[in-house]
Amino acid sequence: MRLNLRFSKSRCESNPLNSKIQSKKKKIWRRLAVAGVVLALLPLFAAGAARLLVVRSSLGKADAIVIMSGSATFRERAQHAAALFNEGRAPRIVLTNDHLKSSWSPEEQRNPYYYERSIDELHRAGVPDDSIAVIMSPIRSTYDEAVVLKDYSEANHLSSLLVVTSAYHSRRVFWTFGRVFAGSGKLIGIDPAEPRIESPGAATWWLHRLGWEMVPKEYAKILVYRWRY
C-alpha cells in the first residue's frame, strides 16, 4: 500500500502537465508581485514627476508682477500675485489676455473674459485698480506671452519682472522667458502659485482630471517647446 502511494505520487510529480501548471502559477504570482510593487510606487513616482515641473526663482523686488493667462487656475494665480503685491514686492501687476471667456455672470449678464475675472480677484484682495494693467494684444501661447511682455517691458522701461503662473507650468514658463529675454538685460524671476484652490496637489494630481491635463501634458509641451524654440 505504501509502495503504491509513493509510486503514484512520483508519477504525479513527473507529469509534464502538472509541471506546466506549476510553471504558469509561478509566472502569474511573479506578475502579480511586480504589479503590486508598481502600484505601491506609482504615487511616489507621480508626486516626483509633478514636483520636478516646479521651479522657483523669486526676486526680492521687481518693477512689475506678471500674471500668466490660465483659465483653469486664474483664481490661485491672481490671489498669489495679490499676496506678492501686498508684501510690497512690486508696485504694479500686469495681466495678459488670452481672449477666452468665462462662464455666465448673473451680475453682469454676460460671459466676462478671464482677465476680467482675475482683476475681480485682485480687487477682492485689496489691489487698487490704478496698480493693474492689462496687455490687450492677443496671445495664443506661453511663447506669445513672453514676446508681448518683452515688448511691454521695453515700452514701459521695466528692468525686472516677477512672473506668476501655476506651479506645474513654471519650468516651461521660466525656460521660455529665458529664451525670449536673452540679451535684453532685464531680470526675470518666477514665483509660482502653490496648488491649493484649483490645481491638485503633487501627491494626488493623478486622481484628478485636471491633474492629467496639467502634469503629463506639461511634459509633452516642454518637449515641443525645446524642439520648436
PDB file of N, CA, C and O in Angstrom, residues 44-77:
ATOM      1  N   LEU A  44       4.430  57.638  -5.450  1.00  0.00           N
ATOM      2  CA  LEU A  44       5.714  58.301  -5.232  1.00  0.00           C
ATOM      3  C   LEU A  44       6.281  58.824  -6.545  1.00  0.00           C
ATOM      4  O   LEU A  44       6.793  59.939  -6.619  1.00  0.00           O
ATOM      5  N   PHE A  45       6.181  58.004  -7.588  1.00  0.00           N
ATOM      6  CA  PHE A  45       6.667  58.415  -8.905  1.00  0.00           C
ATOM      7  C   PHE A  45       5.866  59.609  -9.423  1.00  0.00           C
ATOM      8  O   PHE A  45       6.427  60.569  -9.962  1.00  0.00           O
ATOM      9  N   ALA A  46       4.535  59.555  -9.259  1.00  0.00           N
ATOM     10  CA  ALA A  46       3.665  60.634  -9.735  1.00  0.00           C
ATOM     11  C   ALA A  46       3.971  61.943  -9.013  1.00  0.00           C
ATOM     12  O   ALA A  46       4.028  63.009  -9.634  1.00  0.00           O
ATOM     13  N   ALA A  47       4.173  61.860  -7.707  1.00  0.00           N
ATOM     14  CA  ALA A  47       4.482  63.059  -6.929  1.00  0.00           C
ATOM     15  C   ALA A  47       5.831  63.644  -7.360  1.00  0.00           C
ATOM     16  O   ALA A  47       5.983  64.860  -7.501  1.00  0.00           O
ATOM     17  N   GLY A  48       6.804  62.767  -7.578  1.00  0.00           N
ATOM     18  CA  GLY A  48       8.113  63.235  -8.027  1.00  0.00           C
ATOM     19  C   GLY A  48       8.051  63.894  -9.392  1.00  0.00           C
ATOM     20  O   GLY A  48       8.695  64.919  -9.630  1.00  0.00           O
ATOM     21  N   ALA A  49       7.261  63.316 -10.291  1.00  0.00           N
ATOM     22  CA  ALA A  49       7.119  63.887 -11.629  1.00  0.00           C
ATOM     23  C   ALA A  49       6.482  65.273 -11.570  1.00  0.00           C
ATOM     24  O   ALA A  49       6.874  66.185 -12.308  1.00  0.00           O
ATOM     25  N   ALA A  50       5.507  65.450 -10.684  1.00  0.00           N
ATOM     26  CA  ALA A  50       4.854  66.755 -10.545  1.00  0.00           C
ATOM     27  C   ALA A  50       5.805  67.788  -9.940  1.00  0.00           C
ATOM     28  O   ALA A  50       5.903  68.919 -10.429  1.00  0.00           O
ATOM     29  N   ARG A  51       6.529  67.396  -8.898  1.00  0.00           N
ATOM     30  CA  ARG A  51       7.438  68.342  -8.228  1.00  0.00           C
ATOM     31  C   ARG A  51       8.592  68.743  -9.137  1.00  0.00           C
ATOM     32  O   ARG A  51       9.123  69.850  -9.014  1.00  0.00           O
ATOM     33  N   LEU A  52       8.974  67.866 -10.044  1.00  0.00           N
ATOM     34  CA  LEU A  52      10.065  68.178 -10.962  1.00  0.00           C
ATOM     35  C   LEU A  52       9.696  69.312 -11.918  1.00  0.00           C
ATOM     36  O   LEU A  52      10.576  69.991 -12.460  1.00  0.00           O
ATOM     37  N   LEU A  53       8.419  69.537 -12.119  1.00  0.00           N
ATOM     38  CA  LEU A  53       7.961  70.607 -13.008  1.00  0.00           C
ATOM     39  C   LEU A  53       7.994  71.981 -12.346  1.00  0.00           C
ATOM     40  O   LEU A  53       7.878  73.000 -13.030  1.00  0.00           O
ATOM     41  N   VAL A  54       8.127  72.002 -11.023  1.00  0.00           N
ATOM     42  CA  VAL A  54       8.029  73.264 -10.281  1.00  0.00           C
ATOM     43  C   VAL A  54       9.402  73.928 -10.156  1.00  0.00           C
ATOM     44  O   VAL A  54      10.358  73.314  -9.690  1.00  0.00           O
ATOM     45  N   VAL A  55       9.466  75.171 -10.593  1.00  0.00           N
ATOM     46  CA  VAL A  55      10.687  75.976 -10.498  1.00  0.00           C
ATOM     47  C   VAL A  55      10.355  77.287  -9.804  1.00  0.00           C
ATOM     48  O   VAL A  55       9.342  77.918 -10.112  1.00  0.00           O
ATOM     49  N   ARG A  56      11.206  77.680  -8.880  1.00  0.00           N
ATOM     50  CA  ARG A  56      11.013  78.968  -8.201  1.00  0.00           C
ATOM     51  C   ARG A  56      12.339  79.723  -8.192  1.00  0.00           C
ATOM     52  O   ARG A  56      13.348  79.208  -7.724  1.00  0.00           O
ATOM     53  N   SER A  57      12.317  80.912  -8.749  1.00  0.00           N
ATOM     54  CA  SER A  57      13.489  81.778  -8.742  1.00  0.00           C
ATOM     55  C   SER A  57      12.982  83.200  -8.523  1.00  0.00           C
ATOM     56  O   SER A  57      12.891  84.011  -9.451  1.00  0.00           O
ATOM     57  N   SER A  58      12.615  83.472  -7.300  1.00  0.00           N
ATOM     58  CA  SER A  58      11.911  84.715  -6.989  1.00  0.00           C
ATOM     59  C   SER A  58      12.866  85.907  -6.896  1.00  0.00           C
ATOM     60  O   SER A  58      14.088  85.754  -6.815  1.00  0.00           O
ATOM     61  N   LEU A  59      12.284  87.096  -6.943  1.00  0.00           N
ATOM     62  CA  LEU A  59      13.014  88.346  -6.777  1.00  0.00           C
ATOM     63  C   LEU A  59      12.519  89.052  -5.531  1.00  0.00           C
ATOM     64  O   LEU A  59      11.320  89.048  -5.244  1.00  0.00           O
ATOM     65  N   GLY A  60      13.434  89.644  -4.810  1.00  0.00           N
ATOM     66  CA  GLY A  60      13.016  90.404  -3.631  1.00  0.00           C
ATOM     67  C   GLY A  60      12.144  91.585  -4.015  1.00  0.00           C
ATOM     68  O   GLY A  60      11.125  91.864  -3.384  1.00  0.00           O
ATOM     69  N   LYS A  61      12.538  92.254  -5.084  1.00  0.00           N
ATOM     70  CA  LYS A  61      11.790  93.401  -5.611  1.00  0.00           C
ATOM     71  C   LYS A  61      11.780  93.310  -7.137  1.00  0.00           C
ATOM     72  O   LYS A  61      12.732  92.832  -7.749  1.00  0.00           O
ATOM     73  N   ALA A  62      10.715  93.793  -7.735  1.00  0.00           N
ATOM     74  CA  ALA A  62      10.619  93.825  -9.195  1.00  0.00           C
ATOM     75  C   ALA A  62       9.844  95.062  -9.617  1.00  0.00           C
ATOM     76  O   ALA A  62       9.123  95.671  -8.806  1.00  0.00           O
ATOM     77  N   ASP A  63       9.981  95.437 -10.871  1.00  0.00           N
ATOM     78  CA  ASP A  63       9.235  96.591 -11.379  1.00  0.00           C
ATOM     79  C   ASP A  63       7.764  96.252 -11.591  1.00  0.00           C
ATOM     80  O   ASP A  63       6.901  97.134 -11.556  1.00  0.00           O
ATOM     81  N   ALA A  64       7.481  94.974 -11.840  1.00  0.00           N
ATOM     82  CA  ALA A  64       6.090  94.554 -12.043  1.00  0.00           C
ATOM     83  C   ALA A  64       5.956  93.059 -11.784  1.00  0.00           C
ATOM     84  O   ALA A  64       6.891  92.286 -11.982  1.00  0.00           O
ATOM     85  N   ILE A  65       4.766  92.696 -11.323  1.00  0.00           N
ATOM     86  CA  ILE A  65       4.381  91.286 -11.190  1.00  0.00           C
ATOM     87  C   ILE A  65       3.547  90.939 -12.414  1.00  0.00           C
ATOM     88  O   ILE A  65       2.629  91.683 -12.770  1.00  0.00           O
ATOM     89  N   VAL A  66       3.858  89.841 -13.048  1.00  0.00           N
ATOM     90  CA  VAL A  66       3.138  89.412 -14.257  1.00  0.00           C
ATOM     91  C   VAL A  66       2.303  88.177 -13.934  1.00  0.00           C
ATOM     92  O   VAL A  66       2.813  87.215 -13.357  1.00  0.00           O
ATOM     93  N   ILE A  67       1.021  88.217 -14.289  1.00  0.00           N
ATOM     94  CA  ILE A  67       0.157  87.040 -14.140  1.00  0.00           C
ATOM     95  C   ILE A  67      -0.039  86.422 -15.519  1.00  0.00           C
ATOM     96  O   ILE A  67      -0.614  87.043 -16.416  1.00  0.00           O
ATOM     97  N   MET A  68       0.426  85.204 -15.679  1.00  0.00           N
ATOM     98  CA  MET A  68       0.238  84.500 -16.943  1.00  0.00           C
ATOM     99  C   MET A  68      -1.215  84.072 -17.084  1.00  0.00           C
ATOM    100  O   MET A  68      -1.877  83.722 -16.108  1.00  0.00           O
ATOM    101  N   SER A  69      -1.702  84.095 -18.321  1.00  0.00           N
ATOM    102  CA  SER A  69      -3.082  83.674 -18.569  1.00  0.00           C
ATOM    103  C   SER A  69      -3.234  82.189 -18.303  1.00  0.00           C
ATOM    104  O   SER A  69      -2.340  81.393 -18.585  1.00  0.00           O
ATOM    105  N   GLY A  70      -4.385  81.823 -17.769  1.00  0.00           N
ATOM    106  CA  GLY A  70      -4.670  80.417 -17.498  1.00  0.00           C
ATOM    107  C   GLY A  70      -6.063  80.275 -16.933  1.00  0.00           C
ATOM    108  O   GLY A  70      -6.288  80.497 -15.742  1.00  0.00           O
ATOM    109  N   SER A  71      -7.006  79.924 -17.782  1.00  0.00           N
ATOM    110  CA  SER A  71      -8.406  79.912 -17.369  1.00  0.00           C
ATOM    111  C   SER A  71      -8.690  78.910 -16.259  1.00  0.00           C
ATOM    112  O   SER A  71      -9.517  79.174 -15.378  1.00  0.00           O
ATOM    113  N   ALA A  72      -8.005  77.766 -16.271  1.00  0.00           N
ATOM    114  CA  ALA A  72      -8.300  76.723 -15.283  1.00  0.00           C
ATOM    115  C   ALA A  72      -7.811  77.076 -13.888  1.00  0.00           C
ATOM    116  O   ALA A  72      -8.311  76.548 -12.896  1.00  0.00           O
ATOM    117  N   THR A  73      -6.838  77.973 -13.800  1.00  0.00           N
ATOM    118  CA  THR A  73      -6.235  78.287 -12.486  1.00  0.00           C
ATOM    119  C   THR A  73      -6.102  79.789 -12.267  1.00  0.00           C
ATOM    120  O   THR A  73      -5.181  80.242 -11.606  1.00  0.00           O
ATOM    121  N   PHE A  74      -7.032  80.558 -12.803  1.00  0.00           N
ATOM    122  CA  PHE A  74      -6.894  82.018 -12.713  1.00  0.00           C
ATOM    123  C   PHE A  74      -7.015  82.524 -11.280  1.00  0.00           C
ATOM    124  O   PHE A  74      -6.379  83.511 -10.904  1.00  0.00           O
ATOM    125  N   ARG A  75      -7.810  81.844 -10.457  1.00  0.00           N
ATOM    126  CA  ARG A  75      -8.002  82.315  -9.079  1.00  0.00           C
ATOM    127  C   ARG A  75      -6.722  82.207  -8.260  1.00  0.00           C
ATOM    128  O   ARG A  75      -6.308  83.157  -7.590  1.00  0.00           O
ATOM    129  N   GLU A  76      -6.099  81.033  -8.290  1.00  0.00           N
ATOM    130  CA  GLU A  76      -4.910  80.859  -7.464  1.00  0.00           C
ATOM    131  C   GLU A  76      -3.757  81.729  -7.961  1.00  0.00           C
ATOM    132  O   GLU A  76      -2.951  82.218  -7.163  1.00  0.00           O
ATOM    133  N   ARG A  77      -3.688  81.965  -9.262  1.00  0.00           N
ATOM    134  CA  ARG A  77      -2.646  82.844  -9.786  1.00  0.00           C
ATOM    135  C   ARG A  77      -2.882  84.289  -9.332  1.00  0.00           C
ATOM    136  O   ARG A  77      -1.957  84.968  -8.884  1.00  0.00           O
TER     137      ARG A  77
END
